[in-house]
mmCIF file of C-alpha atoms and ligand atoms in Angstrom:
data_model
loop_
_atom_site.group_PDB
_atom_site.id
_atom_site.type_symbol
_atom_site.label_atom_id
_atom_site.label_comp_id
_atom_site.label_asym_id
_atom_site.label_seq_id
_atom_site.Cartn_x
_atom_site.Cartn_y
_atom_site.Cartn_z
ATOM 1 C CA MET A 1 136.656 124.707 -16.867
ATOM 2 C CA SER A 2 135.978 121.494 -14.934
ATOM 3 C CA ALA A 3 133.317 119.143 -16.258
ATOM 4 C CA ALA A 4 129.955 119.426 -14.477
ATOM 5 C CA LYS A 5 129.644 116.760 -11.816
ATOM 6 C CA LYS A 6 126.913 114.287 -12.631
ATOM 7 C CA GLU A 7 124.091 114.321 -10.089
ATOM 8 C CA TYR A 8 123.174 111.003 -8.476
ATOM 9 C CA LYS A 9 120.256 110.388 -6.183
ATOM 10 C CA ARG A 10 121.817 108.791 -3.132
ATOM 11 C CA VAL A 11 120.168 105.880 -1.390
ATOM 12 C CA THR A 12 119.619 106.613 2.303
ATOM 13 C CA THR A 13 118.279 104.598 5.221
ATOM 14 C CA LYS A 14 115.032 106.533 4.731
ATOM 15 C CA SER A 15 114.881 105.602 1.024
ATOM 16 C CA LEU A 16 114.979 101.941 2.052
ATOM 17 C CA VAL A 17 112.076 102.315 4.454
ATOM 18 C CA ASP A 18 110.159 104.191 1.715
ATOM 19 C CA MET A 19 110.959 101.370 -0.734
ATOM 20 C CA LYS A 20 109.399 98.888 1.654
ATOM 21 C CA LYS A 21 106.314 101.100 2.030
ATOM 22 C CA ASN A 22 105.999 101.396 -1.754
ATOM 23 C CA GLY A 23 106.535 97.686 -2.347
ATOM 24 C CA GLU A 24 109.821 98.226 -4.233
ATOM 25 C CA LYS A 25 112.285 95.409 -3.556
ATOM 26 C CA ILE A 26 115.747 96.355 -2.291
ATOM 27 C CA SER A 27 118.897 94.997 -3.954
ATOM 28 C CA MET A 28 122.025 94.521 -1.885
ATOM 29 C CA LEU A 29 125.394 92.967 -2.742
ATOM 30 C CA THR A 30 128.731 92.757 -0.997
ATOM 31 C CA ALA A 31 131.868 94.526 -2.182
ATOM 32 C CA TYR A 32 135.236 94.818 -0.494
ATOM 33 C CA ASP A 33 137.354 96.855 -2.901
ATOM 34 C CA TYR A 34 137.267 99.965 -5.085
ATOM 35 C CA THR A 35 137.074 98.334 -8.519
ATOM 36 C CA MET A 36 134.267 95.911 -7.714
ATOM 37 C CA ALA A 37 132.362 98.554 -5.739
ATOM 38 C CA LYS A 38 132.477 100.907 -8.739
ATOM 39 C CA ILE A 39 130.900 98.229 -10.941
ATOM 40 C CA VAL A 40 128.293 97.288 -8.330
ATOM 41 C CA ASP A 41 127.352 100.915 -7.649
ATOM 42 C CA GLY A 42 127.250 101.749 -11.351
ATOM 43 C CA SER A 43 124.923 98.784 -11.940
ATOM 44 C CA GLY A 44 122.261 100.314 -9.714
ATOM 45 C CA VAL A 45 122.510 98.195 -6.572
ATOM 46 C CA ASP A 46 120.785 99.987 -3.679
ATOM 47 C CA VAL A 47 122.964 98.838 -0.780
ATOM 48 C CA ILE A 48 126.612 97.739 -0.775
ATOM 49 C CA LEU A 49 127.534 95.611 2.188
ATOM 50 C CA VAL A 50 131.178 95.573 3.166
ATOM 51 C CA GLY A 51 130.590 92.187 4.743
ATOM 52 C CA ASP A 52 132.912 90.413 7.117
ATOM 53 C CA SER A 53 132.631 87.656 4.495
ATOM 54 C CA ALA A 54 135.750 89.510 3.278
ATOM 55 C CA SER A 55 137.430 87.231 5.798
ATOM 56 C CA ASN A 56 136.506 84.227 3.606
ATOM 57 C CA VAL A 57 136.416 85.777 0.152
ATOM 58 C CA MET A 58 139.374 88.157 0.278
ATOM 59 C CA ALA A 59 141.603 86.585 2.913
ATOM 60 C CA GLY A 60 140.837 82.874 2.541
ATOM 61 C CA HIS A 61 139.887 82.225 6.152
ATOM 62 C CA GLU A 62 137.474 79.415 6.928
ATOM 63 C CA THR A 63 135.176 81.670 8.985
ATOM 64 C CA THR A 64 134.405 85.358 9.418
ATOM 65 C CA LEU A 65 135.945 85.432 12.896
ATOM 66 C CA PRO A 66 139.569 86.388 12.155
ATOM 67 C CA ILE A 67 138.965 89.644 10.278
ATOM 68 C CA THR A 68 139.917 92.705 12.331
ATOM 69 C CA LEU A 69 138.378 96.132 12.745
ATOM 70 C CA ASP A 70 141.365 97.719 10.971
ATOM 71 C CA GLN A 71 140.947 95.346 8.024
ATOM 72 C CA MET A 72 137.200 96.082 7.804
ATOM 73 C CA ILE A 73 137.965 99.814 7.809
ATOM 74 C CA TYR A 74 140.501 99.322 5.006
ATOM 75 C CA HIS A 75 137.928 97.447 2.869
ATOM 76 C CA ALA A 76 135.170 99.928 3.698
ATOM 77 C CA SER A 77 137.195 103.010 2.795
ATOM 78 C CA SER A 78 138.129 101.472 -0.564
ATOM 79 C CA VAL A 79 134.425 100.861 -1.257
ATOM 80 C CA VAL A 80 133.329 104.316 -0.121
ATOM 81 C CA ARG A 81 135.776 105.971 -2.540
ATOM 82 C CA ALA A 82 134.036 104.178 -5.426
ATOM 83 C CA ILE A 83 130.398 104.885 -4.823
ATOM 84 C CA ASN A 84 128.089 107.611 -6.076
ATOM 85 C CA ARG A 85 124.671 106.251 -5.221
ATOM 86 C CA ALA A 86 124.511 103.150 -3.014
ATOM 87 C CA LEU A 87 124.183 103.133 0.750
ATOM 88 C CA VAL A 88 127.342 101.595 2.228
ATOM 89 C CA VAL A 89 126.838 99.348 5.261
ATOM 90 C CA VAL A 90 129.809 97.825 7.082
ATOM 91 C CA ASP A 91 129.896 94.740 9.294
ATOM 92 C CA ILE A 92 131.349 95.322 12.750
ATOM 93 C CA PRO A 93 133.685 92.345 13.034
ATOM 94 C CA PHE A 94 133.618 89.633 15.654
ATOM 95 C CA GLY A 95 135.205 90.690 18.930
ATOM 96 C CA SER A 96 134.744 94.416 18.484
ATOM 97 C CA TYR A 97 131.221 94.859 19.892
ATOM 98 C CA GLN A 98 130.174 91.829 21.936
ATOM 99 C CA SER A 99 132.050 92.482 25.151
ATOM 100 C CA ASP A 100 130.553 95.818 26.180
ATOM 101 C CA PRO A 101 128.457 98.670 24.765
ATOM 102 C CA LYS A 102 131.218 101.260 25.093
ATOM 103 C CA GLU A 103 133.572 99.147 23.024
ATOM 104 C CA ALA A 104 130.776 98.588 20.501
ATOM 105 C CA LEU A 105 130.291 102.322 20.168
ATOM 106 C CA ARG A 106 134.036 102.952 19.829
ATOM 107 C CA SER A 107 134.226 100.367 17.035
ATOM 108 C CA ALA A 108 131.204 101.818 15.235
ATOM 109 C CA ILE A 109 132.619 105.336 15.484
ATOM 110 C CA ARG A 110 135.954 104.190 14.047
ATOM 111 C CA ILE A 111 134.183 102.605 11.067
ATOM 112 C CA MET A 112 132.099 105.706 10.376
ATOM 113 C CA LYS A 113 134.939 108.227 10.883
ATOM 114 C CA GLU A 114 137.776 106.378 9.201
ATOM 115 C CA SER A 115 135.929 104.833 6.250
ATOM 116 C CA GLY A 116 133.159 107.343 5.531
ATOM 117 C CA ALA A 117 130.550 104.544 5.422
ATOM 118 C CA HIS A 118 126.888 105.283 6.069
ATOM 119 C CA ALA A 119 125.808 102.565 8.503
ATOM 120 C CA ILE A 120 126.990 99.496 10.370
ATOM 121 C CA LYS A 121 125.635 95.946 10.705
ATOM 122 C CA VAL A 122 125.662 93.766 13.824
ATOM 123 C CA GLU A 123 124.790 90.108 14.310
ATOM 124 C CA GLY A 124 122.335 89.191 17.062
ATOM 125 C CA GLY A 125 119.253 90.370 18.939
ATOM 126 C CA LYS A 126 118.450 90.606 22.636
ATOM 127 C CA GLU A 127 121.991 89.621 23.744
ATOM 128 C CA ILE A 128 123.503 92.757 22.205
ATOM 129 C CA LYS A 129 120.601 95.125 22.886
ATOM 130 C CA GLU A 130 122.659 97.559 25.017
ATOM 131 C CA SER A 131 125.380 97.811 22.374
ATOM 132 C CA ILE A 132 122.833 98.512 19.640
ATOM 133 C CA LYS A 133 121.187 101.198 21.783
ATOM 134 C CA ARG A 134 124.504 102.873 22.487
ATOM 135 C CA ILE A 135 125.455 102.951 18.800
ATOM 136 C CA LEU A 136 122.047 104.263 17.764
ATOM 137 C CA ASN A 137 122.168 106.953 20.463
ATOM 138 C CA ALA A 138 125.347 108.259 18.841
ATOM 139 C CA GLY A 139 123.417 108.768 15.607
ATOM 140 C CA ILE A 140 124.886 105.808 13.766
ATOM 141 C CA PRO A 141 122.357 103.813 11.684
ATOM 142 C CA VAL A 142 122.310 100.118 12.522
ATOM 143 C CA MET A 143 121.273 97.163 10.365
ATOM 144 C CA GLY A 144 120.551 93.936 12.277
ATOM 145 C CA HIS A 145 121.350 90.373 11.200
ATOM 146 C CA LEU A 146 119.422 87.337 12.499
ATOM 147 C CA GLY A 147 119.023 83.668 11.610
ATOM 148 C CA LEU A 148 122.312 82.124 10.559
ATOM 149 C CA THR A 149 124.825 84.546 12.035
ATOM 150 C CA PRO A 150 128.265 83.416 10.826
ATOM 151 C CA GLN A 151 130.117 85.071 13.703
ATOM 152 C CA SER A 152 128.455 82.468 15.994
ATOM 153 C CA ILE A 153 129.301 79.511 13.790
ATOM 154 C CA TYR A 154 131.161 77.683 16.545
ATOM 155 C CA LYS A 155 128.046 77.908 18.750
ATOM 156 C CA PHE A 156 125.789 76.518 15.968
ATOM 157 C CA GLY A 157 128.384 74.001 14.781
ATOM 158 C CA THR A 158 126.994 73.957 11.224
ATOM 159 C CA TYR A 159 125.873 76.255 8.396
ATOM 160 C CA THR A 160 122.478 74.528 8.029
ATOM 161 C CA VAL A 161 119.104 76.314 7.929
ATOM 162 C CA ARG A 162 118.255 78.069 11.229
ATOM 163 C CA ALA A 163 114.983 78.567 13.130
ATOM 164 C CA LYS A 164 113.222 75.459 11.857
ATOM 165 C CA GLU A 165 112.086 74.657 15.406
ATOM 166 C CA LYS A 166 109.308 76.625 17.081
ATOM 167 C CA GLU A 167 111.404 77.933 19.979
ATOM 168 C CA GLU A 168 114.146 79.362 17.775
ATOM 169 C CA ALA A 169 111.567 80.766 15.325
ATOM 170 C CA GLU A 170 109.789 82.572 18.174
ATOM 171 C CA LYS A 171 113.069 84.008 19.440
ATOM 172 C CA LEU A 172 113.872 85.227 15.951
ATOM 173 C CA ILE A 173 110.501 86.977 15.590
ATOM 174 C CA ASN A 174 110.944 88.624 19.005
ATOM 175 C CA ASP A 175 114.486 89.694 18.144
ATOM 176 C CA ALA A 176 113.325 91.209 14.834
ATOM 177 C CA LYS A 177 110.617 93.183 16.676
ATOM 178 C CA LEU A 178 113.181 94.294 19.252
ATOM 179 C CA LEU A 179 115.564 95.513 16.536
ATOM 180 C CA GLU A 180 112.721 97.527 15.029
ATOM 181 C CA LYS A 181 111.765 98.963 18.436
ATOM 182 C CA LEU A 182 115.350 99.939 19.223
ATOM 183 C CA GLY A 183 115.498 101.917 15.970
ATOM 184 C CA CYS A 184 117.459 99.732 13.536
ATOM 185 C CA PHE A 185 116.724 100.765 9.941
ATOM 186 C CA ALA A 186 116.730 97.247 8.438
ATOM 187 C CA VAL A 187 117.458 93.638 9.243
ATOM 188 C CA VAL A 188 119.127 90.834 7.325
ATOM 189 C CA LEU A 189 117.662 87.343 7.728
ATOM 190 C CA GLU A 190 120.040 84.591 6.714
ATOM 191 C CA LYS A 191 119.172 81.003 5.850
ATOM 192 C CA ILE A 192 115.811 80.526 7.546
ATOM 193 C CA PRO A 193 112.544 79.022 6.229
ATOM 194 C CA ALA A 194 110.836 81.265 3.653
ATOM 195 C CA ASP A 195 107.495 81.239 5.531
ATOM 196 C CA LEU A 196 109.123 82.468 8.707
ATOM 197 C CA ALA A 197 111.019 85.208 6.853
ATOM 198 C CA LYS A 198 107.761 86.352 5.217
ATOM 199 C CA GLU A 199 106.036 86.437 8.593
ATOM 200 C CA VAL A 200 108.841 88.604 9.999
ATOM 201 C CA ALA A 201 108.750 90.959 6.995
ATOM 202 C CA GLU A 202 105.002 91.363 7.408
ATOM 203 C CA SER A 203 105.171 91.990 11.123
ATOM 204 C CA ILE A 204 107.754 94.812 11.193
ATOM 205 C CA SER A 205 107.849 98.146 9.368
ATOM 206 C CA ILE A 206 111.598 98.214 8.673
ATOM 207 C CA PRO A 207 112.955 96.458 5.553
ATOM 208 C CA VAL A 208 113.876 92.793 5.847
ATOM 209 C CA ILE A 209 116.637 91.730 3.467
ATOM 210 C CA GLY A 210 117.022 88.022 2.911
ATOM 211 C CA ILE A 211 119.801 85.653 1.963
ATOM 212 C CA GLY A 212 118.446 82.156 1.707
ATOM 213 C CA ALA A 213 115.180 83.438 3.177
ATOM 214 C CA GLY A 214 112.829 83.221 0.179
ATOM 215 C CA ASN A 215 111.083 85.977 -1.746
ATOM 216 C CA GLY A 216 108.476 87.084 0.773
ATOM 217 C CA VAL A 217 110.935 89.612 2.218
ATOM 218 C CA ASP A 218 111.657 93.216 1.186
ATOM 219 C CA GLY A 219 114.978 92.692 -0.560
ATOM 220 C CA GLN A 220 117.793 90.284 -1.323
ATOM 221 C CA VAL A 221 121.504 90.168 -0.625
ATOM 222 C CA LEU A 222 124.187 87.891 -2.036
ATOM 223 C CA VAL A 223 127.944 87.732 -1.758
ATOM 224 C CA LEU A 224 129.181 89.283 -5.013
ATOM 225 C CA HIS A 225 131.943 86.743 -5.646
ATOM 226 C CA ASP A 226 129.404 83.917 -5.361
ATOM 227 C CA MET A 227 126.795 85.480 -7.674
ATOM 228 C CA ILE A 228 129.354 86.219 -10.395
ATOM 229 C CA GLY A 229 130.812 82.735 -10.026
ATOM 230 C CA MET A 230 134.322 83.734 -9.020
ATOM 231 C CA THR A 231 134.015 81.262 -6.189
ATOM 232 C CA HIS A 232 132.985 77.787 -7.286
ATOM 233 C CA GLU A 233 133.164 75.470 -4.289
ATOM 234 C CA PHE A 234 130.298 77.067 -2.357
ATOM 235 C CA ASN A 235 126.972 75.916 -3.798
ATOM 236 C CA PRO A 236 124.057 76.463 -1.416
ATOM 237 C CA ARG A 237 120.525 76.087 -2.779
ATOM 238 C CA PHE A 238 119.782 79.809 -2.341
ATOM 239 C CA LEU A 239 122.627 80.944 -4.605
ATOM 240 C CA ARG A 240 121.890 81.992 -8.180
ATOM 241 C CA ARG A 241 125.059 82.314 -10.242
ATOM 242 C CA TYR A 242 124.758 84.993 -12.916
ATOM 243 C CA MET A 243 128.183 84.291 -14.423
ATOM 244 C CA ASN A 244 130.831 81.650 -14.283
ATOM 245 C CA LEU A 245 133.874 83.841 -13.844
ATOM 246 C CA TYR A 246 135.936 81.108 -12.224
ATOM 247 C CA GLU A 247 135.966 79.165 -15.507
ATOM 248 C CA ASP A 248 136.178 82.230 -17.736
ATOM 249 C CA MET A 249 139.112 83.650 -15.777
ATOM 250 C CA THR A 250 140.895 80.321 -15.571
ATOM 251 C CA SER A 251 140.725 79.802 -19.325
ATOM 252 C CA SER A 252 141.781 83.404 -20.081
ATOM 253 C CA ILE A 253 144.718 83.216 -17.685
ATOM 254 C CA SER A 254 145.769 79.807 -19.088
ATOM 255 C CA GLN A 255 145.642 81.337 -22.564
ATOM 256 C CA TYR A 256 147.891 84.191 -21.380
ATOM 257 C CA VAL A 257 150.370 81.699 -19.929
ATOM 258 C CA SER A 258 150.441 79.812 -23.270
ATOM 259 C CA ASP A 259 150.858 83.058 -25.225
ATOM 260 C CA VAL A 260 153.805 84.133 -23.061
ATOM 261 C CA LYS A 261 155.479 80.714 -23.311
ATOM 262 C CA ALA A 262 154.966 80.638 -27.090
ATOM 263 C CA VAL A 263 156.351 84.193 -27.468
ATOM 264 C CA ASP A 264 153.030 85.100 -29.057
ATOM 265 C CA PHE A 265 152.508 87.912 -26.520
ATOM 266 C CA PRO A 266 153.342 90.729 -26.938
ATOM 267 C CA SER A 267 152.914 91.007 -30.698
ATOM 268 C CA ASP A 268 154.496 93.745 -32.829
ATOM 269 C CA LYS A 269 151.430 95.895 -32.235
ATOM 270 C CA GLU A 270 151.669 95.470 -28.479
ATOM 271 C CA GLN A 271 155.134 96.959 -28.063
ATOM 272 C CA TYR A 272 156.880 100.337 -28.531
HETATM 273 O O1 LIG B 1 129.295 89.242 5.530
HETATM 274 C C1 LIG B 1 128.400 89.084 4.688
HETATM 275 O O2 LIG B 1 128.643 88.952 3.490
HETATM 276 C C2 LIG B 1 127.022 89.044 5.154
HETATM 277 C C3 LIG B 1 125.964 88.656 4.175
HETATM 278 C C4 LIG B 1 126.012 87.202 3.954
HETATM 279 C C5 LIG B 1 124.628 89.119 4.580
HETATM 280 O O3 LIG B 1 126.773 89.279 6.296
#
Protein backbone atom coordinates (compact mmCIF):
# COMPACT_ATOMS: atom_id res chain seq x y z
CA MET A 1 0.00 0.00 0.00
CA SER A 2 1.39 3.44 -0.87
CA ALA A 3 2.08 5.85 1.97
CA ALA A 4 -0.63 8.48 2.50
CA LYS A 5 0.31 11.71 0.78
CA LYS A 6 0.89 14.49 3.26
CA GLU A 7 -1.59 17.35 2.88
CA TYR A 8 -0.15 20.84 2.42
CA LYS A 9 -2.11 24.05 2.35
CA ARG A 10 -1.03 25.70 -0.88
CA VAL A 11 -0.36 29.41 -1.05
CA THR A 12 -2.45 31.06 -3.76
CA THR A 13 -2.67 34.59 -5.14
CA LYS A 14 -5.81 34.95 -3.01
CA SER A 15 -3.96 33.82 0.15
CA LEU A 16 -1.49 36.66 -0.41
CA VAL A 17 -4.23 39.27 -0.67
CA ASP A 18 -5.82 37.79 2.49
CA MET A 19 -2.43 37.97 4.25
CA LYS A 20 -2.24 41.66 3.47
CA LYS A 21 -5.78 42.18 4.78
CA ASN A 22 -4.93 40.30 7.98
CA GLY A 23 -1.63 42.12 8.47
CA GLU A 24 0.46 38.94 8.01
CA LYS A 25 3.75 39.70 6.27
CA ILE A 26 4.59 37.72 3.13
CA SER A 27 7.95 35.97 2.73
CA MET A 28 9.40 35.51 -0.73
CA LEU A 29 12.77 34.16 -1.88
CA THR A 30 14.25 33.24 -5.23
CA ALA A 31 15.10 29.70 -6.28
CA TYR A 32 16.23 28.41 -9.64
CA ASP A 33 16.71 24.67 -9.14
CA TYR A 34 15.04 21.61 -7.61
CA THR A 35 17.30 21.09 -4.59
CA MET A 36 17.26 24.69 -3.37
CA ALA A 37 13.53 25.03 -4.07
CA LYS A 38 12.82 21.95 -1.94
CA ILE A 39 14.67 23.52 1.00
CA VAL A 40 13.03 26.92 0.52
CA ASP A 41 9.54 25.43 0.20
CA GLY A 42 10.09 23.11 3.16
CA SER A 43 11.19 26.10 5.27
CA GLY A 44 7.78 27.73 4.91
CA VAL A 45 8.47 30.52 2.43
CA ASP A 46 5.18 31.77 0.96
CA VAL A 47 6.32 32.70 -2.55
CA ILE A 48 9.22 31.32 -4.60
CA LEU A 49 10.36 33.64 -7.34
CA VAL A 50 12.14 32.05 -10.26
CA GLY A 51 13.83 35.38 -10.88
CA ASP A 52 15.69 36.37 -14.00
CA SER A 53 18.48 37.04 -11.48
CA ALA A 54 19.27 33.44 -12.50
CA SER A 55 21.10 35.20 -15.31
CA ASN A 56 23.56 36.61 -12.73
CA VAL A 57 23.49 33.95 -10.04
CA MET A 58 23.34 30.76 -12.10
CA ALA A 59 24.92 31.80 -15.39
CA GLY A 60 27.40 34.48 -14.30
CA HIS A 61 26.14 37.23 -16.59
CA GLU A 62 26.63 40.84 -15.54
CA THR A 63 22.94 41.70 -16.05
CA THR A 64 19.58 39.95 -16.27
CA LEU A 65 19.25 40.74 -19.98
CA PRO A 66 20.83 37.66 -21.60
CA ILE A 67 18.67 34.96 -20.03
CA THR A 68 16.22 33.43 -22.51
CA LEU A 69 12.63 32.28 -22.25
CA ASP A 70 13.73 28.65 -22.72
CA GLN A 71 16.25 28.98 -19.89
CA MET A 72 13.64 30.55 -17.58
CA ILE A 73 11.27 27.68 -18.37
CA TYR A 74 14.01 25.16 -17.56
CA HIS A 75 14.67 26.80 -14.16
CA ALA A 76 10.96 27.18 -13.43
CA SER A 77 10.09 23.56 -14.17
CA SER A 78 12.90 22.37 -11.88
CA VAL A 79 11.48 24.55 -9.09
CA VAL A 80 7.88 23.49 -9.67
CA ARG A 81 8.83 19.81 -9.32
CA ALA A 82 10.15 20.55 -5.81
CA ILE A 83 7.35 22.48 -4.22
CA ASN A 84 4.40 21.41 -2.10
CA ARG A 85 3.19 24.68 -0.65
CA ALA A 86 4.70 27.89 -2.05
CA LEU A 87 3.28 29.95 -4.89
CA VAL A 88 5.74 29.86 -7.79
CA VAL A 89 6.14 33.12 -9.73
CA VAL A 90 8.37 33.30 -12.81
CA ASP A 91 10.00 36.36 -14.36
CA ILE A 92 9.24 36.85 -18.04
CA PRO A 93 12.71 37.59 -19.38
CA PHE A 94 13.85 40.69 -21.20
CA GLY A 95 12.86 40.71 -24.86
CA SER A 96 9.95 38.32 -24.57
CA TYR A 97 7.14 40.75 -23.67
CA GLN A 98 8.15 44.34 -24.42
CA SER A 99 7.65 44.42 -28.17
CA ASP A 100 3.95 43.61 -28.41
CA PRO A 101 1.08 42.26 -26.30
CA LYS A 102 0.60 39.14 -28.42
CA GLU A 103 4.21 38.15 -27.95
CA ALA A 104 3.88 38.87 -24.23
CA LEU A 105 0.91 36.55 -24.01
CA ARG A 106 2.68 33.82 -26.00
CA SER A 107 5.66 34.02 -23.63
CA ALA A 108 3.45 33.92 -20.54
CA ILE A 109 1.52 30.93 -21.89
CA ARG A 110 4.76 29.05 -22.59
CA ILE A 111 5.93 29.64 -19.01
CA MET A 112 2.65 28.47 -17.51
CA LYS A 113 2.20 25.44 -19.81
CA GLU A 114 5.76 24.19 -19.96
CA SER A 115 6.85 24.80 -16.37
CA GLY A 116 3.63 24.40 -14.39
CA ALA A 117 4.28 27.67 -12.51
CA HIS A 118 1.43 29.61 -10.94
CA ALA A 119 2.05 33.21 -12.02
CA ILE A 120 4.41 35.46 -13.94
CA LYS A 121 6.20 38.72 -13.09
CA VAL A 122 6.82 41.66 -15.42
CA GLU A 123 8.91 44.79 -14.97
CA GLY A 124 7.29 48.16 -15.66
CA GLY A 125 4.03 50.09 -15.46
CA LYS A 126 2.16 52.22 -17.98
CA GLU A 127 4.55 51.37 -20.86
CA ILE A 128 3.56 47.70 -20.80
CA LYS A 129 -0.10 48.16 -19.85
CA GLU A 130 -1.46 46.44 -22.99
CA SER A 131 0.77 43.41 -22.49
CA ILE A 132 -0.29 43.06 -18.86
CA LYS A 133 -3.96 43.31 -19.85
CA ARG A 134 -3.57 40.66 -22.52
CA ILE A 135 -1.86 38.24 -20.12
CA LEU A 136 -4.44 38.83 -17.40
CA ASN A 137 -7.30 38.34 -19.89
CA ALA A 138 -5.93 34.86 -20.57
CA GLY A 139 -6.34 34.04 -16.88
CA ILE A 140 -2.66 34.22 -16.00
CA PRO A 141 -1.91 35.95 -12.66
CA VAL A 142 0.57 38.80 -12.97
CA MET A 143 2.92 40.26 -10.36
CA GLY A 144 4.30 43.73 -11.19
CA HIS A 145 7.79 45.06 -10.47
CA LEU A 146 8.55 48.79 -10.11
CA GLY A 147 11.38 50.98 -8.83
CA LEU A 148 14.76 49.58 -9.78
CA THR A 149 13.87 47.28 -12.66
CA PRO A 150 17.08 45.44 -13.62
CA GLN A 151 15.93 44.72 -17.17
CA SER A 152 16.19 48.50 -17.80
CA ILE A 153 19.62 48.86 -16.26
CA TYR A 154 21.14 50.34 -19.40
CA LYS A 155 18.47 53.08 -19.36
CA PHE A 156 19.15 53.91 -15.67
CA GLY A 157 22.92 53.47 -16.02
CA THR A 158 23.34 52.54 -12.34
CA TYR A 159 21.92 50.29 -9.61
CA THR A 160 21.41 53.19 -7.17
CA VAL A 161 18.18 53.91 -5.26
CA ARG A 162 15.28 54.89 -7.57
CA ALA A 163 12.41 57.38 -7.22
CA LYS A 164 14.17 59.79 -4.88
CA GLU A 165 12.95 62.72 -6.99
CA LYS A 166 9.33 63.86 -6.88
CA GLU A 167 8.57 63.23 -10.56
CA GLU A 168 9.79 59.63 -10.53
CA ALA A 169 8.08 58.99 -7.17
CA GLU A 170 4.76 60.24 -8.58
CA LYS A 171 5.13 58.04 -11.65
CA LEU A 172 5.83 55.06 -9.43
CA ILE A 173 2.72 55.68 -7.31
CA ASN A 174 0.59 56.04 -10.47
CA ASP A 175 2.09 52.88 -11.95
CA ALA A 176 1.39 50.92 -8.75
CA LYS A 177 -2.25 52.10 -8.81
CA LEU A 178 -2.48 51.17 -12.49
CA LEU A 179 -1.14 47.67 -11.82
CA GLU A 180 -3.77 47.24 -9.11
CA LYS A 181 -6.53 48.54 -11.42
CA LEU A 182 -5.49 46.23 -14.25
CA GLY A 183 -5.81 43.24 -11.90
CA CYS A 184 -2.24 42.34 -10.90
CA PHE A 185 -2.24 40.32 -7.67
CA ALA A 186 0.91 41.87 -6.15
CA VAL A 187 3.77 44.20 -6.90
CA VAL A 188 7.47 44.13 -6.09
CA LEU A 189 9.13 47.45 -5.24
CA GLU A 190 12.89 47.37 -5.58
CA LYS A 191 15.38 49.79 -4.05
CA ILE A 192 13.26 52.87 -3.39
CA PRO A 193 12.97 55.08 -0.28
CA ALA A 194 11.17 53.32 2.60
CA ASP A 195 8.67 56.19 3.05
CA LEU A 196 7.61 56.02 -0.57
CA ALA A 197 7.25 52.22 -0.44
CA LYS A 198 5.08 52.54 2.69
CA GLU A 199 2.91 55.14 0.98
CA VAL A 200 2.41 52.81 -1.99
CA ALA A 201 1.58 49.85 0.27
CA GLU A 202 -0.99 51.94 2.10
CA SER A 203 -2.60 53.27 -1.04
CA ILE A 204 -3.28 49.97 -2.87
CA SER A 205 -5.13 46.84 -1.75
CA ILE A 206 -2.81 44.30 -3.41
CA PRO A 207 0.32 43.13 -1.54
CA VAL A 208 3.50 45.13 -1.99
CA ILE A 209 6.66 43.07 -1.61
CA GLY A 210 9.85 44.99 -1.05
CA ILE A 211 13.53 44.47 -1.71
CA GLY A 212 15.48 47.41 -0.40
CA ALA A 213 12.17 49.17 0.23
CA GLY A 214 11.99 49.19 4.04
CA ASN A 215 9.56 47.44 6.37
CA GLY A 216 6.41 49.46 5.78
CA VAL A 217 5.43 47.11 2.94
CA ASP A 218 3.47 43.83 3.02
CA GLY A 219 6.33 41.41 2.52
CA GLN A 220 10.00 40.98 1.69
CA VAL A 221 11.96 39.27 -1.04
CA LEU A 222 15.67 38.52 -1.28
CA VAL A 223 17.84 36.60 -3.70
CA LEU A 224 18.46 33.27 -1.95
CA HIS A 225 22.15 33.03 -2.84
CA ASP A 226 22.73 36.47 -1.32
CA MET A 227 20.84 35.81 1.93
CA ILE A 228 22.65 32.51 2.55
CA GLY A 229 25.97 34.13 1.70
CA MET A 230 26.89 31.96 -1.26
CA THR A 231 27.63 35.15 -3.13
CA HIS A 232 30.02 37.46 -1.33
CA GLU A 233 30.87 40.35 -3.64
CA PHE A 234 27.40 41.91 -3.65
CA ASN A 235 26.85 43.86 -0.43
CA PRO A 236 23.99 46.36 -0.68
CA ARG A 237 22.72 47.96 2.53
CA PHE A 238 19.35 46.17 2.28
CA LEU A 239 20.86 42.68 2.32
CA ARG A 240 20.85 40.66 5.54
CA ARG A 241 23.09 37.61 5.30
CA TYR A 242 21.79 34.71 7.39
CA MET A 243 24.77 32.46 6.65
CA ASN A 244 28.22 32.73 5.21
CA LEU A 245 28.15 29.77 2.87
CA TYR A 246 30.84 31.16 0.60
CA GLU A 247 33.41 30.79 3.40
CA ASP A 248 31.97 27.57 4.79
CA MET A 249 31.92 25.93 1.36
CA THR A 250 35.37 27.18 0.45
CA SER A 251 36.91 25.76 3.61
CA SER A 252 35.05 22.43 3.27
CA ILE A 253 36.07 22.05 -0.36
CA SER A 254 39.70 22.97 0.45
CA GLN A 255 39.63 20.33 3.18
CA TYR A 256 38.37 17.76 0.65
CA VAL A 257 41.17 18.68 -1.75
CA SER A 258 43.74 18.22 1.06
CA ASP A 259 42.19 14.90 2.10
CA VAL A 260 42.34 13.57 -1.47
CA LYS A 261 45.94 14.72 -1.95
CA ALA A 262 46.97 13.20 1.40
CA VAL A 263 45.20 9.89 0.57
CA ASP A 264 43.16 10.43 3.72
CA PHE A 265 39.91 10.14 1.73
CA PRO A 266 38.40 7.62 1.33
CA SER A 267 39.20 5.83 4.57
CA ASP A 268 38.75 2.08 5.11
CA LYS A 269 35.19 2.73 6.24
CA GLU A 270 34.39 4.72 3.12
CA GLN A 271 35.11 1.97 0.62
CA TYR A 272 33.71 -1.47 -0.34
O1 LIG B 1 15.05 38.43 -10.49
C1 LIG B 1 14.94 38.64 -9.27
O2 LIG B 1 15.57 37.99 -8.44
C2 LIG B 1 14.03 39.68 -8.83
C3 LIG B 1 14.04 40.06 -7.39
C4 LIG B 1 15.24 40.88 -7.11
C5 LIG B 1 12.80 40.73 -6.97
O3 LIG B 1 13.33 40.24 -9.62
